[in-house]
CSV table of C-alpha atoms in Angstrom, one decimal:
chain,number,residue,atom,x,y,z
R,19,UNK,CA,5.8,-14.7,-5.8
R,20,UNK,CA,2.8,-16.9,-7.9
R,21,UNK,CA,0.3,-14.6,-6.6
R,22,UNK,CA,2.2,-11.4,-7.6
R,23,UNK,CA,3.2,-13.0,-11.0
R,24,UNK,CA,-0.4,-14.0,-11.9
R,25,UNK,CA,-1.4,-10.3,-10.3
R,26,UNK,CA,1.3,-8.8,-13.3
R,27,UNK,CA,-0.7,-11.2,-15.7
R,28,UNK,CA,-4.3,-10.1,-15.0
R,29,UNK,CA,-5.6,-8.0,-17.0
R,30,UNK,CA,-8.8,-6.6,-14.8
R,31,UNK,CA,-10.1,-7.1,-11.8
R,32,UNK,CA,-8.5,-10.6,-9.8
R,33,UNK,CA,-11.4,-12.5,-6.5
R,34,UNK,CA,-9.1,-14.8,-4.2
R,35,UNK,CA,-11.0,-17.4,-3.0
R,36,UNK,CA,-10.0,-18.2,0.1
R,37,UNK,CA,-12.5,-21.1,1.1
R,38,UNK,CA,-10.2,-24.0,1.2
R,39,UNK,CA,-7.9,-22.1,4.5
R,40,UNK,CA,-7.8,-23.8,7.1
R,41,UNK,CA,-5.4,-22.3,9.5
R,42,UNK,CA,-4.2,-18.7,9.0
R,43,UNK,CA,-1.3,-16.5,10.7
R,44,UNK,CA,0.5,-13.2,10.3
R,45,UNK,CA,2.1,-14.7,7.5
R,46,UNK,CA,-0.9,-15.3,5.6
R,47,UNK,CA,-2.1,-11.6,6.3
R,48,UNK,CA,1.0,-10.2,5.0
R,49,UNK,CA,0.7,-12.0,2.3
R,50,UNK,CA,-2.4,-10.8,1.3
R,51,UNK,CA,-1.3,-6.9,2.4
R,52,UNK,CA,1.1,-7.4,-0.3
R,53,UNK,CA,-0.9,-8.6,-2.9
R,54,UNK,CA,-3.2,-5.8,-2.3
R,55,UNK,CA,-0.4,-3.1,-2.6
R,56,UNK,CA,0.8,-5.3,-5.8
R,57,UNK,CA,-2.8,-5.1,-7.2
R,58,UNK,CA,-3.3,-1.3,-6.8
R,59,UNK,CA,0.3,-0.7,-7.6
R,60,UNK,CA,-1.0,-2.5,-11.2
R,61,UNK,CA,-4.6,-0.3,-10.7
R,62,UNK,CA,-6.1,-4.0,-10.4
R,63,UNK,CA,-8.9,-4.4,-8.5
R,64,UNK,CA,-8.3,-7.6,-6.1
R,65,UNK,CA,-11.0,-8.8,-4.1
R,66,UNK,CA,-10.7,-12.0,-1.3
R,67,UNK,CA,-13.7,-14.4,-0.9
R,68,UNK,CA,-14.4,-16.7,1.9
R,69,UNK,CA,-12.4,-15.1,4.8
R,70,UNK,CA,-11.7,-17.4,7.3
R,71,UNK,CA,-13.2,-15.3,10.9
R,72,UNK,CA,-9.7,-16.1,12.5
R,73,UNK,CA,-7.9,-14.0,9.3
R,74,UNK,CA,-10.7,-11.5,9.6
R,75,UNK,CA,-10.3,-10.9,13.1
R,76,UNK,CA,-6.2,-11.0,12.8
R,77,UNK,CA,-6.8,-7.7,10.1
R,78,UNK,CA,-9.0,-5.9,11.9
R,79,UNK,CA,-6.8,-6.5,15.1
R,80,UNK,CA,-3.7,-5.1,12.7
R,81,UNK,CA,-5.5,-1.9,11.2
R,82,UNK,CA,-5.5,-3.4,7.6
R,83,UNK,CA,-9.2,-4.9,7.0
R,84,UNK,CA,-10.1,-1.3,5.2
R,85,UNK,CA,-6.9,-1.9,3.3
R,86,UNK,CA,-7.6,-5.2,2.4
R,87,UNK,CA,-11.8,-4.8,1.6
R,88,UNK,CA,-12.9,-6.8,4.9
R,89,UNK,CA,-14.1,-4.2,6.7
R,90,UNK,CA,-17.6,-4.5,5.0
Protein backbone atom coordinates (compact mmCIF):
# COMPACT_ATOMS: atom_id res chain seq x y z
CA UNK A 1 0.00 0.00 0.00
CA UNK A 2 3.17 2.71 0.68
CA UNK A 3 4.53 1.86 -2.58
CA UNK A 4 1.21 2.43 -4.50
CA UNK A 5 0.51 5.56 -2.31
CA UNK A 6 3.84 7.21 -3.00
CA UNK A 7 3.31 5.77 -6.92
CA UNK A 8 -0.31 8.14 -6.77
CA UNK A 9 2.10 10.94 -5.39
CA UNK A 10 4.82 10.98 -8.05
CA UNK A 11 4.55 13.13 -10.37
CA UNK A 12 7.05 11.53 -13.26
CA UNK A 13 9.00 8.85 -13.64
CA UNK A 14 9.64 6.68 -9.96
CA UNK A 15 13.68 4.05 -9.90
CA UNK A 16 13.16 1.44 -6.98
CA UNK A 17 16.29 0.71 -5.68
CA UNK A 18 16.36 -2.58 -4.67
CA UNK A 19 20.03 -3.00 -3.37
CA UNK A 20 19.44 -3.42 0.21
CA UNK A 21 17.22 -7.22 -0.69
CA UNK A 22 18.43 -9.72 0.74
CA UNK A 23 16.02 -12.60 0.32
CA UNK A 24 13.25 -12.37 -2.26
CA UNK A 25 10.07 -14.72 -2.92
CA UNK A 26 6.88 -14.77 -5.03
CA UNK A 27 5.68 -12.30 -2.67
CA UNK A 28 8.12 -9.81 -3.46
CA UNK A 29 7.59 -10.35 -7.33
CA UNK A 30 4.04 -9.75 -6.96
CA UNK A 31 4.61 -7.02 -5.33
CA UNK A 32 6.60 -5.44 -7.76
CA UNK A 33 3.96 -6.76 -10.74
CA UNK A 34 1.59 -4.64 -9.04
CA UNK A 35 3.43 -1.66 -8.75
CA UNK A 36 4.24 -1.86 -12.33
CA UNK A 37 0.47 -2.20 -13.34
CA UNK A 38 -0.12 0.76 -10.58
CA UNK A 39 2.64 2.86 -12.38
CA UNK A 40 1.39 2.47 -15.96
CA UNK A 41 -2.23 2.58 -14.74
CA UNK A 42 -0.87 6.38 -13.53
CA UNK A 43 1.31 6.53 -17.15
CA UNK A 44 4.34 6.64 -14.67
CA UNK A 45 7.31 5.36 -15.72
CA UNK A 46 8.75 2.91 -12.85
CA UNK A 47 12.00 1.54 -13.16
CA UNK A 48 13.81 -1.15 -10.37
CA UNK A 49 17.55 -0.91 -9.76
CA UNK A 50 19.76 -3.48 -8.23
CA UNK A 51 17.81 -6.74 -8.87
CA UNK A 52 18.80 -9.27 -6.74
CA UNK A 53 19.80 -12.55 -9.55
CA UNK A 54 17.41 -14.79 -7.39
CA UNK A 55 14.30 -12.12 -8.09
CA UNK A 56 15.55 -11.84 -11.65
CA UNK A 57 15.60 -15.40 -12.26
CA UNK A 58 12.02 -15.91 -10.20
CA UNK A 59 10.57 -13.25 -13.23
CA UNK A 60 11.90 -14.58 -15.99
CA UNK A 61 10.88 -18.15 -14.68
CA UNK A 62 7.06 -16.48 -14.23
CA UNK A 63 6.83 -14.72 -17.85
CA UNK A 64 6.92 -11.08 -16.25
CA UNK A 65 10.64 -9.76 -16.57
CA UNK A 66 9.44 -7.96 -20.00
CA UNK A 67 6.58 -6.66 -17.91
CA UNK A 68 8.59 -5.55 -15.26
CA UNK A 69 11.83 -3.98 -17.48
CA UNK A 70 14.33 -6.93 -16.45
CA UNK A 71 14.53 -8.47 -19.48
CA UNK A 72 17.39 -6.17 -20.69
Amino acid sequence: ERGTALLQAASGAVAVDLGEVTRSDSVALALLVAWTRAARGRSRALTFHNVTTQLRAMAQVSGVDRLLGLDG
